[in-house]
GROMACS .gro file of C-alpha atoms in nm:
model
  224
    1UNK     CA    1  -7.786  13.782   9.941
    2UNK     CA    2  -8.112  13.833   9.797
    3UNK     CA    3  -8.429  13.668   9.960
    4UNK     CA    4  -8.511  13.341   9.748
    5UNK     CA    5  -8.858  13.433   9.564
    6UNK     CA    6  -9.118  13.151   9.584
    7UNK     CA    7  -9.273  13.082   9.247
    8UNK     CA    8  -9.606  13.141   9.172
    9UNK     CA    9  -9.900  12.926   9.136
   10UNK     CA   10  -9.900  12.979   8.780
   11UNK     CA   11  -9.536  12.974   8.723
   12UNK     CA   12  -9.511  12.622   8.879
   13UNK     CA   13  -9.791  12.515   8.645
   14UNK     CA   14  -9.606  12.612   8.353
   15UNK     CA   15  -9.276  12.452   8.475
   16UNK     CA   16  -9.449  12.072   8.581
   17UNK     CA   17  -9.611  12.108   8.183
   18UNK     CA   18  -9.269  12.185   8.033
   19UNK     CA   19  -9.088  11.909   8.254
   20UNK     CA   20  -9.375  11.647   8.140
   21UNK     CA   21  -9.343  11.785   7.797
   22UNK     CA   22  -8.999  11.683   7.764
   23UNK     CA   23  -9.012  11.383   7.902
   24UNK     CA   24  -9.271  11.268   7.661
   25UNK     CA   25  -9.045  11.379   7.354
   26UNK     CA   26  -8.801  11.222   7.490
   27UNK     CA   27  -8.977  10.884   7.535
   28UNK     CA   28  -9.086  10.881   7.200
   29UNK     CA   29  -8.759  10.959   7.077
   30UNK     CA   30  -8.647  10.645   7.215
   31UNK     CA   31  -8.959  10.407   7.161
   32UNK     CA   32  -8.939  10.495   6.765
   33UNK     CA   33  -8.552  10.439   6.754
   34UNK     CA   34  -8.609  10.141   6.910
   35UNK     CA   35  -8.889  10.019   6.686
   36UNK     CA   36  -8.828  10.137   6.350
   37UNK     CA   37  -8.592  10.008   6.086
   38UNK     CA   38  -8.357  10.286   5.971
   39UNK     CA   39  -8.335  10.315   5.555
   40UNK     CA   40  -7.960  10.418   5.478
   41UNK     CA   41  -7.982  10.421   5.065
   42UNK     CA   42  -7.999  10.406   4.816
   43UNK     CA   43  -7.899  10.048   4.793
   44UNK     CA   44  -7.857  10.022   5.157
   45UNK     CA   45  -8.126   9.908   5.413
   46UNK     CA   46  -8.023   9.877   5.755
   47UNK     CA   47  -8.236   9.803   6.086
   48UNK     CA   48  -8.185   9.980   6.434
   49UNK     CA   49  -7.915   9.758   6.648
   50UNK     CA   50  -8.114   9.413   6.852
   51UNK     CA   51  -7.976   9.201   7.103
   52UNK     CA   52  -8.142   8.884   7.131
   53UNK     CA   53  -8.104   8.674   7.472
   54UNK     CA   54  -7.815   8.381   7.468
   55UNK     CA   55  -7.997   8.221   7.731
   56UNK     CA   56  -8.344   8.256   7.913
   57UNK     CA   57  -8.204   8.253   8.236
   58UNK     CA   58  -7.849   8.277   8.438
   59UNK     CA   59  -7.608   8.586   8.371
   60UNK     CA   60  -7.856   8.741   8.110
   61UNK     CA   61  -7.580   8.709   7.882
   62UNK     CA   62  -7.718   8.889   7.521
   63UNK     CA   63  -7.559   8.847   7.201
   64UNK     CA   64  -7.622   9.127   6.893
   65UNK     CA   65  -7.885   9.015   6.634
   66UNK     CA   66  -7.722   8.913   6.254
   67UNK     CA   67  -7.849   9.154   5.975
   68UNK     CA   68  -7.931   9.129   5.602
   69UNK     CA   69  -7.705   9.405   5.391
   70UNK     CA   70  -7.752   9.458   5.052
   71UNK     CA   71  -7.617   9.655   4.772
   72UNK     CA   72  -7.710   9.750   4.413
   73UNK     CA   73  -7.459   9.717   4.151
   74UNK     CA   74  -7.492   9.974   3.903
   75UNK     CA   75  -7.331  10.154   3.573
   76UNK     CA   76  -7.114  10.392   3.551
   77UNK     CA   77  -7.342  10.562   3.334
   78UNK     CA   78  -7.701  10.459   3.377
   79UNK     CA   79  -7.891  10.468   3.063
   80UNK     CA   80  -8.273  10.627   3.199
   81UNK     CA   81  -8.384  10.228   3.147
   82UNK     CA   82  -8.122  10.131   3.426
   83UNK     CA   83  -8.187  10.455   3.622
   84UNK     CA   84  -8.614  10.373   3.625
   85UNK     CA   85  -8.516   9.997   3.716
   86UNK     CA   86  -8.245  10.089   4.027
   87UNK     CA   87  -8.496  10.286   4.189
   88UNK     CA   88  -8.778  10.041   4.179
   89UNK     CA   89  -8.533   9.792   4.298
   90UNK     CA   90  -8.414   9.991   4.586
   91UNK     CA   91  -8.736  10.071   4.710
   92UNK     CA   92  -8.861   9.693   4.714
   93UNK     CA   93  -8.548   9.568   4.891
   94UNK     CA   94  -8.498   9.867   5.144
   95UNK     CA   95  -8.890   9.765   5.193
   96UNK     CA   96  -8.821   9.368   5.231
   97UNK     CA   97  -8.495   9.356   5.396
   98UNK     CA   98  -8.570   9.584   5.673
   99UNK     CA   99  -8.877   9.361   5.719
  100UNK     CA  100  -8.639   9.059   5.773
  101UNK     CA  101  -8.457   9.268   6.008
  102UNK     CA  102  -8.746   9.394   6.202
  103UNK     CA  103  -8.860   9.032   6.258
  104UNK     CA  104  -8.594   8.777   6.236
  105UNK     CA  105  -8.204   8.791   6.333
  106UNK     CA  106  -8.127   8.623   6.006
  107UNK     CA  107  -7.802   8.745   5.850
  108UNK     CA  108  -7.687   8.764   5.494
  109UNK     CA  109  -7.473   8.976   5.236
  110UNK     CA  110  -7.685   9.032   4.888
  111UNK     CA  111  -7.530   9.204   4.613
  112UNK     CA  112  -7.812   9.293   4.358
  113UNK     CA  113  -7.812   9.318   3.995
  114UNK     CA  114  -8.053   9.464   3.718
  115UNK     CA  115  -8.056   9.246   3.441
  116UNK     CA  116  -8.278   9.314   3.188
  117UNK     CA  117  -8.230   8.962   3.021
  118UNK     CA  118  -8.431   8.782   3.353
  119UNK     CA  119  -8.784   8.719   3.263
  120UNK     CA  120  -8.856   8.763   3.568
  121UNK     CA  121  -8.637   8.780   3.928
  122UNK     CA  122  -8.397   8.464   4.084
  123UNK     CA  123  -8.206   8.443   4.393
  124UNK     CA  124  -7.900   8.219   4.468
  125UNK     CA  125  -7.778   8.088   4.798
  126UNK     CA  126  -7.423   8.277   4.669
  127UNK     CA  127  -7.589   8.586   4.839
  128UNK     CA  128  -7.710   8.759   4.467
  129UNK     CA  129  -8.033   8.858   4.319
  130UNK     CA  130  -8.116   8.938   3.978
  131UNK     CA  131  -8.409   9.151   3.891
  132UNK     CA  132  -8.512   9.180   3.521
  133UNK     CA  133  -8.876   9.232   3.468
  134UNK     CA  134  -9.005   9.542   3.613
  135UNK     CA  135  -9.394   9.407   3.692
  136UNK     CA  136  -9.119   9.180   3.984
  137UNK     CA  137  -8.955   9.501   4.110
  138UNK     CA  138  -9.160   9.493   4.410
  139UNK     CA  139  -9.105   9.393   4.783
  140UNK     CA  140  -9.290   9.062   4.783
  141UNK     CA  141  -9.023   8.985   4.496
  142UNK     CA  142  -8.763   9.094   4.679
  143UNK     CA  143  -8.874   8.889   4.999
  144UNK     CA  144  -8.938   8.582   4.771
  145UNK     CA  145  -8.601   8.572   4.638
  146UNK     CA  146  -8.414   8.693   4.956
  147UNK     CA  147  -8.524   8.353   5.101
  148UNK     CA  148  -8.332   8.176   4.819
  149UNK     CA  149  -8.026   8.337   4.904
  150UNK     CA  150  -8.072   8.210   5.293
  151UNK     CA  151  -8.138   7.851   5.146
  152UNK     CA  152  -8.515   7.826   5.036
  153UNK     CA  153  -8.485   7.607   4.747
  154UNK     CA  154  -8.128   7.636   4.735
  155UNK     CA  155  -7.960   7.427   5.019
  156UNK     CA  156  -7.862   7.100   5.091
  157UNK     CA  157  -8.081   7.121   5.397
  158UNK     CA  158  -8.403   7.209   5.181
  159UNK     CA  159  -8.328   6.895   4.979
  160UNK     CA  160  -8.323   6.643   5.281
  161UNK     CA  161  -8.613   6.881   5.427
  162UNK     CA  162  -8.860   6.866   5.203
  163UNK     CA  163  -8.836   6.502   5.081
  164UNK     CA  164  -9.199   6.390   4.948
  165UNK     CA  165  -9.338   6.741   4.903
  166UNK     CA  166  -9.422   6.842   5.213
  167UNK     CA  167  -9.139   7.022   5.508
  168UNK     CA  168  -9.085   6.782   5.773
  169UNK     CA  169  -8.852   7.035   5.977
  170UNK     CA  170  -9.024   7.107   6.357
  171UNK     CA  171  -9.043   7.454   6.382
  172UNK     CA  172  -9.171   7.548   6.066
  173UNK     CA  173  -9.428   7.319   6.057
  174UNK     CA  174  -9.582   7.405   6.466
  175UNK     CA  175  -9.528   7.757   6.326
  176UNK     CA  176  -9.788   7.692   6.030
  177UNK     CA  177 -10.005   7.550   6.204
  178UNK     CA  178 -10.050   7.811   6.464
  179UNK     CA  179 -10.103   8.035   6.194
  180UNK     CA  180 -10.356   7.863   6.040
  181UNK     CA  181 -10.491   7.549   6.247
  182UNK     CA  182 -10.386   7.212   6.371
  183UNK     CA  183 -10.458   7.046   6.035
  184UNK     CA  184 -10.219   7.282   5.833
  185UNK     CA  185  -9.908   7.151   5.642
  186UNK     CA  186  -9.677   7.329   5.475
  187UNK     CA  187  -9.616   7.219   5.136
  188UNK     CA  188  -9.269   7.244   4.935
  189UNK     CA  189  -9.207   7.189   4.576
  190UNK     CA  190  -8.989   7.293   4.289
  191UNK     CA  191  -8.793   7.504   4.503
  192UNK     CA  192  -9.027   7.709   4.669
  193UNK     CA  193  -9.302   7.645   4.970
  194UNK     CA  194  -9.663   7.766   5.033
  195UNK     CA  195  -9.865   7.826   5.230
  196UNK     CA  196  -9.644   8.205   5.251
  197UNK     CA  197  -9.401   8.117   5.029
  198UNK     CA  198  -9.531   8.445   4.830
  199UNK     CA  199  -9.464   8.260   4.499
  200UNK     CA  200  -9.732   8.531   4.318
  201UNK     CA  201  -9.785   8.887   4.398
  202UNK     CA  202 -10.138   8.818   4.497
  203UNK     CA  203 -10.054   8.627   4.800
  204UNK     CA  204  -9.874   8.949   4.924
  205UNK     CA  205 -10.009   9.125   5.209
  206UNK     CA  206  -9.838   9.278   5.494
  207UNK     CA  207  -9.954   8.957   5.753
  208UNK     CA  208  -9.830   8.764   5.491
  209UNK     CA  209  -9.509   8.960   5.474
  210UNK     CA  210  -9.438   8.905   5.829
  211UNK     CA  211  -9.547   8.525   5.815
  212UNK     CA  212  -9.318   8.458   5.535
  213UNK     CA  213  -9.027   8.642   5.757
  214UNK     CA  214  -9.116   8.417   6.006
  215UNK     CA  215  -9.114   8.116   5.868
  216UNK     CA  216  -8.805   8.143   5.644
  217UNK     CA  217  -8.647   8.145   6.022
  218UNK     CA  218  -8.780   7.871   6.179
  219UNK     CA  219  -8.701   7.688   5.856
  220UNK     CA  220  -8.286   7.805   5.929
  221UNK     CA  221  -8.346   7.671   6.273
  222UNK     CA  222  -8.526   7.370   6.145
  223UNK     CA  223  -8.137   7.308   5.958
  224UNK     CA  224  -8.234   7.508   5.616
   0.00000   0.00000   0.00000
């Protein structure tokens, strides 16, 4: 048997660097496919797998986090009018729905349509969106009208909700007014809400986004 050799000084340097090397890949490996949303398209946005806790204490039983899906309808033969319009429209709703999956656990099934004949965009608690006008192809849009498929605007509960213009749910309105003071309200009307309702594509901004996500939740919990 030959006599073990006993590595060097500067042979165990370069084996500790390799060893903490890979075990920094590998932890970032793993911290971004945690984190990130994963964009399956086009026509398909999907985020990573999330378990969300059934209870905050006991067994630690978890329970997987609902998803928003969505799919594009589209011809059999795209004219280069339809082609232009699916790929604005898949890059606004890959954008918006992994958004809602990155922040809430809402879950809902959209099939999508261009329609050239919609001034502008409209979403219906049936779980479709229409886009027509291209200046709405764009994720605020899309996160706009994905709230009208969950119920914004759409629901029974909205109707008994927002009775005298103004959302009288719990857990919207404490959520508002952390974001923006002890005085804040938020206001409902003609279908849609505000503040963060993003009824105009200058109230867009990626806060904003993330505030609308939020609230659209709390609204599901409040019984949207």
């Amino acid at each position: 048997m030959s006599p073990r050799r006993t590595p060097k000084p500067a042979e165990r340097t370069a084996v500790l660097r390799r060893d903490r090397r890979d075990r920094t890949v590998i932890a970032t490996l793993a911290a971004a496919t945690l984190a990130g949303a994963v964009l399956a398209g086009p026509g398909i946005a999907q985020a990573t797998e999330r378990a969300l806790p059934r209870a905050a204490s006991g067994s630690q039983e978890q329970v997987a986090a609902a998803t928003i899906t969505w799919t594009l309808e589209r011809a059999s033969n795209p004219t280069q009018d339809q082609l232009t319009a699916y790929g604005l429209i898949t890059t606004a709703m890959n954008a918006a729905v992994a958004r809602y999956n990155n922040i809430s656990d809402l879950g809902k099934s959209i099939t999508v349509r261009y329609d050239p004949g919609v001034p502008t965009a409209d979403g219906n608690i049936n779980g479709t969106i229409r886009f027509g006008n291209r200046g709405y192809m764009t994720e605020r849009t899309a996160l706009h009208e994905i709230a009208h498929t969950i119920g914004v605007g759409t629901s029974g509960g909205w109707s008994s909700l927002t009775n005298g213009g103004t959302w009288r749910g719990a857990e919207a309105t404490a959520l508002v007014k952390r974001f923006d003071g002890s005085g804040a309200t938020l206001s409902a009307g003609g279908g849609h809400f505000w503040p963060y309702g993003l009824n105009y594509e200058n109230e867009f901004s990626n806060t904003a986004g993330d505030r609308h996500v939020q609230i659209v939740a709390a609204m599901v919990r409040d019984g949207l």
